[in-house]
Coordinates of C-alpha atoms in Angstrom, one line a residue:
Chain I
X1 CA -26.8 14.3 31.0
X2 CA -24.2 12.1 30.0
X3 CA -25.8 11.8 26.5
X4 CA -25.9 15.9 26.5
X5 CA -22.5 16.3 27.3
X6 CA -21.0 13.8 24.5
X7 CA -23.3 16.1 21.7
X8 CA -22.0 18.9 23.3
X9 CA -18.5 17.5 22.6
X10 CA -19.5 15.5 18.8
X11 CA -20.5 19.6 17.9
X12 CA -17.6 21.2 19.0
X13 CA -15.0 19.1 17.6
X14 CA -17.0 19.1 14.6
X15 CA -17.0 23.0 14.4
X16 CA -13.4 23.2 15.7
X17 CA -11.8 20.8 12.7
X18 CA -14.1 22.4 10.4
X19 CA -12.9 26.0 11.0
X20 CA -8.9 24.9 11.7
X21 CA -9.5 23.2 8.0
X22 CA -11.4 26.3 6.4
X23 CA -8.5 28.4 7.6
X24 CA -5.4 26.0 6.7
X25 CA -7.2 26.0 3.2
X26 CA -7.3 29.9 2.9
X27 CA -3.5 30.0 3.9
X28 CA -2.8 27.3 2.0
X29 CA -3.4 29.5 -1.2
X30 CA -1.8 32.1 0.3
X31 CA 1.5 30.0 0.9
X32 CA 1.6 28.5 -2.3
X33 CA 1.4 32.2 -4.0
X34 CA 4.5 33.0 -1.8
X35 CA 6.2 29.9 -2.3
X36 CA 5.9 29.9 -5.6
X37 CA 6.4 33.5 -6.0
X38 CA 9.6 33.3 -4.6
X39 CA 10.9 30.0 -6.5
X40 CA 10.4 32.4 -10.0
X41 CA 12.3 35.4 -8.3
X42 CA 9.0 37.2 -7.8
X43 CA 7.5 38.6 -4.3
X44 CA 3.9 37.2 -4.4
X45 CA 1.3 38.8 -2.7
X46 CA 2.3 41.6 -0.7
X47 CA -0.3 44.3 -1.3
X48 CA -2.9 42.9 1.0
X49 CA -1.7 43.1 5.0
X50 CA 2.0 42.9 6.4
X51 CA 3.1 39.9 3.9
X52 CA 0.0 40.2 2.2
X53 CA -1.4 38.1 5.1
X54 CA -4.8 39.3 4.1
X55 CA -5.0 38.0 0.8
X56 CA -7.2 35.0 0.9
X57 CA -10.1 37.2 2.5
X58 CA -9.6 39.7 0.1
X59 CA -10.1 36.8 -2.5
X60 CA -13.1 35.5 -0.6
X61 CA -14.6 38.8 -1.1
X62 CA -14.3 39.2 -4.5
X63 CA -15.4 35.9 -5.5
X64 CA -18.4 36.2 -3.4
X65 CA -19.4 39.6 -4.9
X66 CA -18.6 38.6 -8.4
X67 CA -21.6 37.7 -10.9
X68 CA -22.8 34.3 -10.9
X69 CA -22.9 33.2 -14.4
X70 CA -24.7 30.3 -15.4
X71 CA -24.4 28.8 -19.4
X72 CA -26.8 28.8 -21.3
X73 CA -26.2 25.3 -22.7
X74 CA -25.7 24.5 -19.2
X75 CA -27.5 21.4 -17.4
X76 CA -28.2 23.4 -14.9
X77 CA -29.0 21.3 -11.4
X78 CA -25.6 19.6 -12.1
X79 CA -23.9 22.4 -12.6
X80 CA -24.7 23.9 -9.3
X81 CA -24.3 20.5 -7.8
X82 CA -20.9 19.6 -8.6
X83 CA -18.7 21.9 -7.0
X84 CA -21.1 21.1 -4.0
X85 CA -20.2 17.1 -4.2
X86 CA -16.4 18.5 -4.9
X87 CA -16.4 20.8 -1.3
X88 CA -18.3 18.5 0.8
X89 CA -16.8 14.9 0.0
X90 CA -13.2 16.6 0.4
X91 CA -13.8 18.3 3.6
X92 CA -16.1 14.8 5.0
X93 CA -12.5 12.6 4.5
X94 CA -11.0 14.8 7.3
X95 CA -13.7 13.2 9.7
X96 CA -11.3 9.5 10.2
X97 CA -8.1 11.6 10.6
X98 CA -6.2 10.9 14.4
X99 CA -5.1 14.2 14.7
X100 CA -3.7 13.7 18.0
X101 CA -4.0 11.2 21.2
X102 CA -6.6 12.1 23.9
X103 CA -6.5 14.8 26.6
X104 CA -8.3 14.9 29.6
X105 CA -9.8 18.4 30.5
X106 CA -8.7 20.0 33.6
X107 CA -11.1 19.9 36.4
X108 CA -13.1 16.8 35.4
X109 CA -12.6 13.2 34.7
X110 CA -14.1 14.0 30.8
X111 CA -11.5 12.4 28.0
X112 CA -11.8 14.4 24.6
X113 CA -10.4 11.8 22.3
X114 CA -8.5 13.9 19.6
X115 CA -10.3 12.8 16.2
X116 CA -14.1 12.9 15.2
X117 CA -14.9 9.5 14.2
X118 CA -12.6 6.2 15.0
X119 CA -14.2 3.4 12.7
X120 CA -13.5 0.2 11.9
X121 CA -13.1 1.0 8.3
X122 CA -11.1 4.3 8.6
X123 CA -8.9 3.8 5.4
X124 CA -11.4 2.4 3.4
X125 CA -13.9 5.7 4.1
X126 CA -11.1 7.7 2.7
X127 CA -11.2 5.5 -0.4
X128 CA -14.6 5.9 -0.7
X129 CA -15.7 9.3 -0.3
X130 CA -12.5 10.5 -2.4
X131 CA -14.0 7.9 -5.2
X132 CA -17.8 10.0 -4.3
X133 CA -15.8 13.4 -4.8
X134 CA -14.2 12.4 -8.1
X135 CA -17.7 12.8 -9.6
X136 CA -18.1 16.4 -8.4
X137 CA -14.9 16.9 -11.2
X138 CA -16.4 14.8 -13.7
X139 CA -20.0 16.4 -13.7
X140 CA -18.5 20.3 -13.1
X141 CA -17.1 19.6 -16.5
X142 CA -19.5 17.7 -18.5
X143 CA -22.6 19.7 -17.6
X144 CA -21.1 23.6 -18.5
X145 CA -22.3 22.4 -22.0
X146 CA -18.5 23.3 -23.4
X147 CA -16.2 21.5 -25.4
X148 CA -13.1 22.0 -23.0
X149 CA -14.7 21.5 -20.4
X150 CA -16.2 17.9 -21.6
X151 CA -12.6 17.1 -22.2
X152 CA -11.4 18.3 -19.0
X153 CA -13.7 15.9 -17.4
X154 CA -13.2 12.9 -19.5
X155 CA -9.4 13.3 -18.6
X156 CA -10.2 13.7 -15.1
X157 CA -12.4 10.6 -15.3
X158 CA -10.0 8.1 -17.4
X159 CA -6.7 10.0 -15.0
X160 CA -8.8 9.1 -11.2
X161 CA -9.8 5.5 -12.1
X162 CA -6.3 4.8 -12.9
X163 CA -4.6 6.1 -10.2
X164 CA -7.3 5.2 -7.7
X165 CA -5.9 1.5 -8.8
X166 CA -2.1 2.0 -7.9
X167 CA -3.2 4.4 -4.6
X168 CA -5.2 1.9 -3.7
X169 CA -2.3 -1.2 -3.5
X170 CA 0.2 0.8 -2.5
X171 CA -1.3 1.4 0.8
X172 CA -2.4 -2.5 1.6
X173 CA 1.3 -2.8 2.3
X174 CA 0.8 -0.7 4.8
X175 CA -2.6 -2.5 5.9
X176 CA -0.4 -5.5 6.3
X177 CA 1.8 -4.4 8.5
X178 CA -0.4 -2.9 11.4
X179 CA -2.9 -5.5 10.7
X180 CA -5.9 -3.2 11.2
X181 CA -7.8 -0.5 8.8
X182 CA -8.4 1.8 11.7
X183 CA -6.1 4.8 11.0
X184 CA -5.7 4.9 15.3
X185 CA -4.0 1.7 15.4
X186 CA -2.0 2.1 12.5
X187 CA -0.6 5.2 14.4
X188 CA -0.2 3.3 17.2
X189 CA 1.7 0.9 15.9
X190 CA 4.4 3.3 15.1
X191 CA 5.1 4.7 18.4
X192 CA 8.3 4.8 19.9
X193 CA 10.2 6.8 17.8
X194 CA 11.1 7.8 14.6
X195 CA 12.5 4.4 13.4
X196 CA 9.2 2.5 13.8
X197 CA 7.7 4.3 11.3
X198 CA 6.2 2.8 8.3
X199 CA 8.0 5.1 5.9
X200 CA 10.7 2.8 6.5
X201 CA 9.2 -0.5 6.2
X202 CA 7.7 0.7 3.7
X203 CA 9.8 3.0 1.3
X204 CA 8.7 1.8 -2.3
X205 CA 4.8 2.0 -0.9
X206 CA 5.2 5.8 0.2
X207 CA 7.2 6.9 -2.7
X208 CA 3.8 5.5 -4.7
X209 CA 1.5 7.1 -2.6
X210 CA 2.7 10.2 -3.1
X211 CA 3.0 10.4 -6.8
X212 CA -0.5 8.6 -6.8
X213 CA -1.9 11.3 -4.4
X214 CA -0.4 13.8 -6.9
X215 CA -2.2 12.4 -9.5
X216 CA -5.5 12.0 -7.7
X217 CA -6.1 15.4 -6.4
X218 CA -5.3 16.7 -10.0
X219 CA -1.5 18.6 -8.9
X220 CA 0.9 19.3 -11.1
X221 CA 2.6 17.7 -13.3
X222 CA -0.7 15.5 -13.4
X223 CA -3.0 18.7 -13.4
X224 CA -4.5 17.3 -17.0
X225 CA -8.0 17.8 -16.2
X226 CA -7.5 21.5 -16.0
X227 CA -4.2 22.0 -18.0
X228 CA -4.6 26.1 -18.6
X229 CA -2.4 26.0 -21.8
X230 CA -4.1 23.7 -24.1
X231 CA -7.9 23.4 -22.6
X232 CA -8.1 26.9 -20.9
X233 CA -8.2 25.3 -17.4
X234 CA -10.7 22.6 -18.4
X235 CA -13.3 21.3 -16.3
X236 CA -13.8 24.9 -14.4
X237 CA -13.7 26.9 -17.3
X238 CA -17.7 27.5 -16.6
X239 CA -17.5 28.0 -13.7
X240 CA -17.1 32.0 -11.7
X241 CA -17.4 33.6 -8.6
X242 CA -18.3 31.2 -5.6
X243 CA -18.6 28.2 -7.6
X244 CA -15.3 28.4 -8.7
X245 CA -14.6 29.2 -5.4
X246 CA -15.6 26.0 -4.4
X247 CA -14.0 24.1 -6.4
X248 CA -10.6 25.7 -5.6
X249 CA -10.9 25.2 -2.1
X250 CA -12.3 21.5 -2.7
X251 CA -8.7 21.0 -4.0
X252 CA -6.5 22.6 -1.3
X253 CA -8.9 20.5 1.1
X254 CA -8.2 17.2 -0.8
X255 CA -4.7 18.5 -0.9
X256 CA -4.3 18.9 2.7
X257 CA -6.0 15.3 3.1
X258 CA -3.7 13.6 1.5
X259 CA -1.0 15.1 3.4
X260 CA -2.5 14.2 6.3
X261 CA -3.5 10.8 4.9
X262 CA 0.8 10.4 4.2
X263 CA 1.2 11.8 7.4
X264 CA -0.8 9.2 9.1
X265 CA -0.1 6.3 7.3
X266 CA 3.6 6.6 6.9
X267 CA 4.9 9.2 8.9
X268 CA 3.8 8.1 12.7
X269 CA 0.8 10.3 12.8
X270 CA 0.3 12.2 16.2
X271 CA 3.6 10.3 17.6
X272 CA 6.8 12.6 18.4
X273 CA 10.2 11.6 16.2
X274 CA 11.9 10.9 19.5
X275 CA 10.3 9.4 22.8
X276 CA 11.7 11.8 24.9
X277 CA 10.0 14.7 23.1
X278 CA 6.5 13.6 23.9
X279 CA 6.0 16.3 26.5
X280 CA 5.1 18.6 23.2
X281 CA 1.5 17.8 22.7
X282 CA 1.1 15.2 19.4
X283 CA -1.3 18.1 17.8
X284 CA 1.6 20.1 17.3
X285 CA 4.0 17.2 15.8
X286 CA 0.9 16.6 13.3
X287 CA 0.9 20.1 12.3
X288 CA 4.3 19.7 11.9
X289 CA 4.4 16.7 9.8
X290 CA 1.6 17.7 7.7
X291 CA 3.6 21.0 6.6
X292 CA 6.2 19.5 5.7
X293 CA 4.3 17.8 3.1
X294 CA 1.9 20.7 2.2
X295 CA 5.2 22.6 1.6
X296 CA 6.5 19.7 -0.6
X297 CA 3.3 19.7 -2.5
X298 CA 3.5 23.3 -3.4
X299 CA 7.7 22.8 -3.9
X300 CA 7.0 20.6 -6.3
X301 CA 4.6 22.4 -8.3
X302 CA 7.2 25.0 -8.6
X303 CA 9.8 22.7 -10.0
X304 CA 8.1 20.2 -12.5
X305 CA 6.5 20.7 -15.6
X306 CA 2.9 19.3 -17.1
X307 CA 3.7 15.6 -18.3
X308 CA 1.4 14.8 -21.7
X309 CA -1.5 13.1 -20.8
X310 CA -0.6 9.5 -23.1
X311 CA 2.0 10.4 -20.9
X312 CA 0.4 10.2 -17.5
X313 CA -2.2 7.1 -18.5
X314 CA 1.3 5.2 -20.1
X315 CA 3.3 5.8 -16.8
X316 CA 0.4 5.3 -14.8
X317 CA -0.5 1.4 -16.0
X318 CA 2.8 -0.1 -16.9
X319 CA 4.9 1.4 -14.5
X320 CA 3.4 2.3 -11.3
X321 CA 0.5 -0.2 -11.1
X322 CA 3.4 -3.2 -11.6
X323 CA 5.6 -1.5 -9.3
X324 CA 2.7 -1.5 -6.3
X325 CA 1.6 -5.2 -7.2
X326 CA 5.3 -6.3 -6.7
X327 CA 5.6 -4.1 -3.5
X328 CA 2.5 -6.0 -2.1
X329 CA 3.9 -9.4 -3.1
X330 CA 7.3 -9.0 -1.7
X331 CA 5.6 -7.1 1.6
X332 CA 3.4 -10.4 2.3
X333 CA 5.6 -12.6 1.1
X334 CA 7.9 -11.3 4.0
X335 CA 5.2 -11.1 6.4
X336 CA 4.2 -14.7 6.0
X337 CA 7.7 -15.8 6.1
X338 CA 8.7 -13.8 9.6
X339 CA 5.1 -16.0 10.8
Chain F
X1 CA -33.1 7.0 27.8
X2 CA -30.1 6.6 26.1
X3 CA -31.1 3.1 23.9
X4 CA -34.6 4.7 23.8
X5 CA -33.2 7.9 21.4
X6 CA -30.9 5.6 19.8
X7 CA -33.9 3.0 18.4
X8 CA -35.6 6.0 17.8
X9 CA -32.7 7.8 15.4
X10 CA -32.1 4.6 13.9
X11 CA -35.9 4.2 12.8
X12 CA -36.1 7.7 11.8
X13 CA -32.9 7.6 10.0
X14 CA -34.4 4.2 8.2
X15 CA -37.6 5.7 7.1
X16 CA -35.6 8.5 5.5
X17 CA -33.5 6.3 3.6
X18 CA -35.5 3.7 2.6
X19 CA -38.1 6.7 0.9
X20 CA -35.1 8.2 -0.8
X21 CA -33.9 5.0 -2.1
X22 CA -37.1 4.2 -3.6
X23 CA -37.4 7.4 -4.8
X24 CA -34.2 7.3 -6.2
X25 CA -34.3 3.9 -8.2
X26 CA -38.4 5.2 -9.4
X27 CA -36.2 8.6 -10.9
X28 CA -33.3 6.2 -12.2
X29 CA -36.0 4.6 -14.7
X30 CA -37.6 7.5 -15.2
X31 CA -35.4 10.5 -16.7
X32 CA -34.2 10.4 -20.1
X33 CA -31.3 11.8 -19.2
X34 CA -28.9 9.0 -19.3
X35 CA -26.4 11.3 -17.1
X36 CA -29.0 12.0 -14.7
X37 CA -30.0 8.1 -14.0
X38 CA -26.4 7.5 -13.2
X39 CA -26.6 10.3 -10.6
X40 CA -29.8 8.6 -9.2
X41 CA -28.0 5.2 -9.0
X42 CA -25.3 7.0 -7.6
X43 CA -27.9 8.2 -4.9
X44 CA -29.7 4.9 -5.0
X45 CA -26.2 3.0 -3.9
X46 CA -25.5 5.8 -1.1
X47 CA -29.0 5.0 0.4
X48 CA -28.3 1.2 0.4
X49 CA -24.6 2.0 1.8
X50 CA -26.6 3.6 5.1
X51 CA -28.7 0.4 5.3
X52 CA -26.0 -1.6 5.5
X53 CA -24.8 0.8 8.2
X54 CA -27.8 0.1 10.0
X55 CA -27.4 -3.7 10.3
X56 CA -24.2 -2.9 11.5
X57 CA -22.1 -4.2 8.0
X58 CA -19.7 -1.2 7.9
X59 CA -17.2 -3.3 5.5
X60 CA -20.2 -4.3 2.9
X61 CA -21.4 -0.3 3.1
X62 CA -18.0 1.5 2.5
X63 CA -17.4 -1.8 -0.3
X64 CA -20.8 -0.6 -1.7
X65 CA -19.7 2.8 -1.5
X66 CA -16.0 2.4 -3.3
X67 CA -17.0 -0.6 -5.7
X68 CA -20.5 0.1 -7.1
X69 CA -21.1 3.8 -6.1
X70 CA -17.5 5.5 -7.1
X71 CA -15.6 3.0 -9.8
X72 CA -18.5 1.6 -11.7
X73 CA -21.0 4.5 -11.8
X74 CA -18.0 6.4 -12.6
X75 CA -17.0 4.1 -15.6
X76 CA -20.5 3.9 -16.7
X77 CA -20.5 7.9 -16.8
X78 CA -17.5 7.9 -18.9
X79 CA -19.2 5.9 -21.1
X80 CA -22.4 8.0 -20.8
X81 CA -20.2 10.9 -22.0
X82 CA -18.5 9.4 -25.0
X83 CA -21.8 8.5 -26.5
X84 CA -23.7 10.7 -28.4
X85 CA -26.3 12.0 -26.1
X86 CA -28.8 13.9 -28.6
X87 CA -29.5 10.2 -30.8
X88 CA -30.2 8.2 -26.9
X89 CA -32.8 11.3 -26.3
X90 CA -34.9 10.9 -29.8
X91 CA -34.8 7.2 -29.4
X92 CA -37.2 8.2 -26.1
X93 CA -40.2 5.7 -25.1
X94 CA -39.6 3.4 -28.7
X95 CA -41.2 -0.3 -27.9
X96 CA -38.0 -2.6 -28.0
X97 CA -37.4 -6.4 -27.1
X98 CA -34.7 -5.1 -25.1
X99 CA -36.8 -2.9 -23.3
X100 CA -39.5 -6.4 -22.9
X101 CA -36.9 -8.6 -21.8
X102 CA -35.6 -6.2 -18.9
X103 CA -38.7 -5.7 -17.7
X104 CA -39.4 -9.7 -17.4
X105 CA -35.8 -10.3 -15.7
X106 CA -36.8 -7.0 -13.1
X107 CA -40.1 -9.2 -12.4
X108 CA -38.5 -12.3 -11.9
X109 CA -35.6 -10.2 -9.8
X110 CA -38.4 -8.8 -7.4
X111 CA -40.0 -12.2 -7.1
X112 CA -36.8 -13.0 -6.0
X113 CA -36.1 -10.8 -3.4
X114 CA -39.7 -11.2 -2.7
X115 CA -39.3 -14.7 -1.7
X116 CA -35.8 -14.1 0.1
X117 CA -38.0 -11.8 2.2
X118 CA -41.1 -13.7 2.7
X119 CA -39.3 -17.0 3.1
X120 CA -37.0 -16.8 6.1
X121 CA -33.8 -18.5 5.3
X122 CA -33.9 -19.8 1.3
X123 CA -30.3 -21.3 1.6
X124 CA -31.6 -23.5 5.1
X125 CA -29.0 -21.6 6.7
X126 CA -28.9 -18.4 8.7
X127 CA -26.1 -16.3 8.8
X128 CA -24.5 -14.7 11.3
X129 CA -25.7 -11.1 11.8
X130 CA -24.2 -8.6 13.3
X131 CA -24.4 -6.4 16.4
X132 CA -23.4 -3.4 17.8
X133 CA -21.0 -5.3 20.3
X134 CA -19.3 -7.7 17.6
X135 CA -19.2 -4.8 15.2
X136 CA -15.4 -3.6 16.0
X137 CA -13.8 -6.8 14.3
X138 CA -16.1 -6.7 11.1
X139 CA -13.2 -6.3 8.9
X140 CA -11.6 -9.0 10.2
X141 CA -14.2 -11.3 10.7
X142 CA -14.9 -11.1 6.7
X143 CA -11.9 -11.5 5.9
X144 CA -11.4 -14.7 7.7
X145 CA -14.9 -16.1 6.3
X146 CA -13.7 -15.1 3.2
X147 CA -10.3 -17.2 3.1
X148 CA -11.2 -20.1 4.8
X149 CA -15.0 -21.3 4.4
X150 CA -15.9 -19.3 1.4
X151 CA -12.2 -19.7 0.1
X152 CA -13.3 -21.9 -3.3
X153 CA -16.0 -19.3 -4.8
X154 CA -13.6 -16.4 -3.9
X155 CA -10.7 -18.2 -6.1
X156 CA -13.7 -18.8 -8.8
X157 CA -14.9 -15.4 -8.7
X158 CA -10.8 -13.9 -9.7
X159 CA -10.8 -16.4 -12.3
X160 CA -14.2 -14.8 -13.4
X161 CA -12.9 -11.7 -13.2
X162 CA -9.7 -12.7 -15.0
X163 CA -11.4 -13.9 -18.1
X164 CA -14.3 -10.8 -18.6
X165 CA -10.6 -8.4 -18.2
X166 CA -9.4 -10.6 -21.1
X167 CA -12.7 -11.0 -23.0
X168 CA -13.2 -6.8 -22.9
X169 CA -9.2 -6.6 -24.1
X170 CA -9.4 -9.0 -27.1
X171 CA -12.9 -7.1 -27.9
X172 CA -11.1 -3.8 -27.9
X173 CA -8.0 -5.0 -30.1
X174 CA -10.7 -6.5 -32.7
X175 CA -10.3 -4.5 -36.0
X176 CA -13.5 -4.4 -37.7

């Protein structure tokens, strides 16, 4: 019974994060439309609902009615399969986020711990499904059989691997601090308030993190692989109806798990700024946190232009790799001096 | 009842794997797609990943996962890419001493492994395996392996490491 009870509960979490995530996603695109809308003096959508609420279903719709068009030139399993690697791997990461402490439910003496999987290797799954969804970029653009497209996805490659390298060290500072890859601990560690957390400790390492995050889930200004002005958006430009619809939503998703990643990592997690607030549940606070960084995400989009892409690959390996080695080195070198 | 269904999902769950993974490596040889035998021994690494799972090695799976299945695959896709697919496809089933001498160092691989099988500790010395109880501090517990016993081939392996960077940069800079 026991055994029943904890499927019961594996499922329902399961369903629960995966709907919460489906729906952020659709008002994600919805937000950024507004947001953006209203940073060039425009309105956004406003046609669809009070606010234009009801846009992203509206969108949904017409993507899934809209004809499925497959090249010609096309390799045609891959092409099908790569928007599939793009959606799943992105929305598969959110399975090691803490998204909140445990709760008992009322009645019984049954603890739901807030977060789907707690593993030893928490930080390092991240790491490697984002590095399994890269190739759903990669392949999307090399098997449509078109010359933008090819060099969408050759940018995307060359652009991931060299940002995965900075992303990568600029969180082991981080690692070094809590001691411990699982992402529950490192939240733990920065309870207490707002002054134990690692953005402090570790200011150089977040600033990194973020622009690396920018770069990896293919935002603006990094947004090479699909630059619309000079390869007509790139490694999608095959790609229609609910395909494409895949891949857009594969990119809010990744979008919303590197927030959530920063959020975690650097930003106390679950944990209330102040101890005395910890009567509001640590859901909420996550929430929270995590909008302020989707908003920042989409602010920025507004704001900054497309770099070049020698641009991107120059600032990429001689200024933000050497900046995250000497981070680590001065982070361990002050670790092993304190004992 | 509870240990019962869990032997029993492991073994199914092992089955499946394996089969795929053999599978995957016979497709890898097989297509002439270069593209596609990347994707297979993109497949191929997954499959190995879970196996690792199963002997309770979560650090060597995800390190499978993030080393061999997402940076080098992916590098040797970019290559794939930049090559000029249509002259790789005519070339097809050509006889070629390269082709000869893989096939001798796969033999002499499998014997290997064959051996490493049949014979039950090659080295004289068993490791330590892991458990589900133990498996909590697996992270930890390589790391420490890693930087104290095994400390000298570690430092061997960077330098290793070091010099192919170099070797592939001087390459690179060579005008012809």
């Amino acid at each position: 019974m026991q055994l029943l009870y904890h499927l019961i509960e594996i499922i329902v979490k399961c369903v629960v994060v995966f709907g919460c995530l489906m729906l952020c996603v659709a008002y994600m695109t919805w937000l950024e439309r507004k947001v953006l809308g209203h940073i060039q003096i425009r309105y956004g959508p406003n046609r669809c609902g009070p606010f234009g609420l009801l846009q992203p279903f509206s969108d949904g719709i017409k993507a899934f009615f809209k004809e499925d068009l497959i090249p010609g030139r096309a390799d045609k399993v891959v092409f099908v399969l790569a928007p599939m690697i793009a959606i799943v791997t992105a929305i598969s990461i959110f399975a090691v986020i803490p998204f909140g402490n445990q709760f008992t439910i009322p009645g019984t003496n049954w603890v739901v711990k807030l977060r789907l999987a707690d593993i030893d290797i928490g930080l390092l799954y991240i790491f490697g499904l984002a590095s399994i969804g890269e190739f759903g970029i990669v392949l999307g653009g090399w098997s449509s059989g078109n010359k933008y497209g090819l060099t969408g996805s050759l940018r995307a490659a060359a652009q991931m691997i060299s940002y995965e390298v900075a992303l990568g060290l600029s969180i082991i500072g981080v690692i070094i601090l809590s001691q411990s890859l699982r992402l529950t601990e490192i939240v733990n560690l920065q309870a207490g308030g707002f002054w134990n957390w690692n953005v402090w400790y570790q200011p150089v390492a977040f600033i990194l993190y973020i622009i690396c995050g920018l770069a990896e889930i293919n935002r603006t200004p990094f947004d090479m692989p699909e630059a619309e002005s000079e390869l007509a958006c790139g490694f999608n430009i095959e790609y229609s109806s609910m395909k494409f619809a895949l891949f857009f939503m594969a990119e809010y998703a990744h979008m919303i798990t590197m927030a959530a990643v920063a959020v975690t990592l650097f930003w106390g997690g679950w944990q209330p700024p102040l101890p005395f607030l910890s009567f509001i549940p640590g859901v909420v606070w996550f929430c929270i946190k995590l909008f302020i960084f989707v908003f920042f995400f989409i602010w920025q989009r507004g704001t900054f232009p497309r770099l070049r892409y020698d641009q991107i690959m120059k600032f990429g390996w001689k200024i933000l790799f050497p900046l995250t080695l000497v981070n680590l080195l001065i982070t361990a070198l002050v670790i092993s001096l304190k004992g | 009842m509870a240990e019962n269904i869990g032997t029993l999902f492991q073994w199914l769950i092992f089955l499946g794997v394996a089969f795929i993974s053999i599978l995957a490596s016979l497709l890898l040889v097989t297509r002439k797609n270069p593209i596609h035998s990347a994707l297979f021994l993109v497949l191929n690494f997954l499959c190995v990943a879970v196996l690792y799972i199963l002997l309770y090695s979560q650090f060597i799976a995800i390190i499978q996962v993030v080393v061999y299945a997402g940076a080098i695959v992916m590098l040797i896709v970019f290559v794939i890419m930049l090559l000029d697919l249509e002259v790789e496809l005519r070339s097809g089933l050509k006889f070629s001493y390269t082709k000869l001498i893989g096939g001798f160092l796969a033999l002499f691989f499998f014997l290997g492994i064959f051996y490493a099988v049949v014979a039950k500790s090659p080295t004289g010395k068993i490791g330590s395996s892991y458990t589900s109880e133990n498996i909590t501090n697996n992270v930890k517990a390589v790391g420490e392996v890693l930087f104290t016993q095994y400390l000298f081939p570690f430092e061997i392996v960077s330098i290793l490491l070091v010099v192919a960077m170099v070797g592939a940069v001087i390459l690179s800079k060579k005008r012809a």
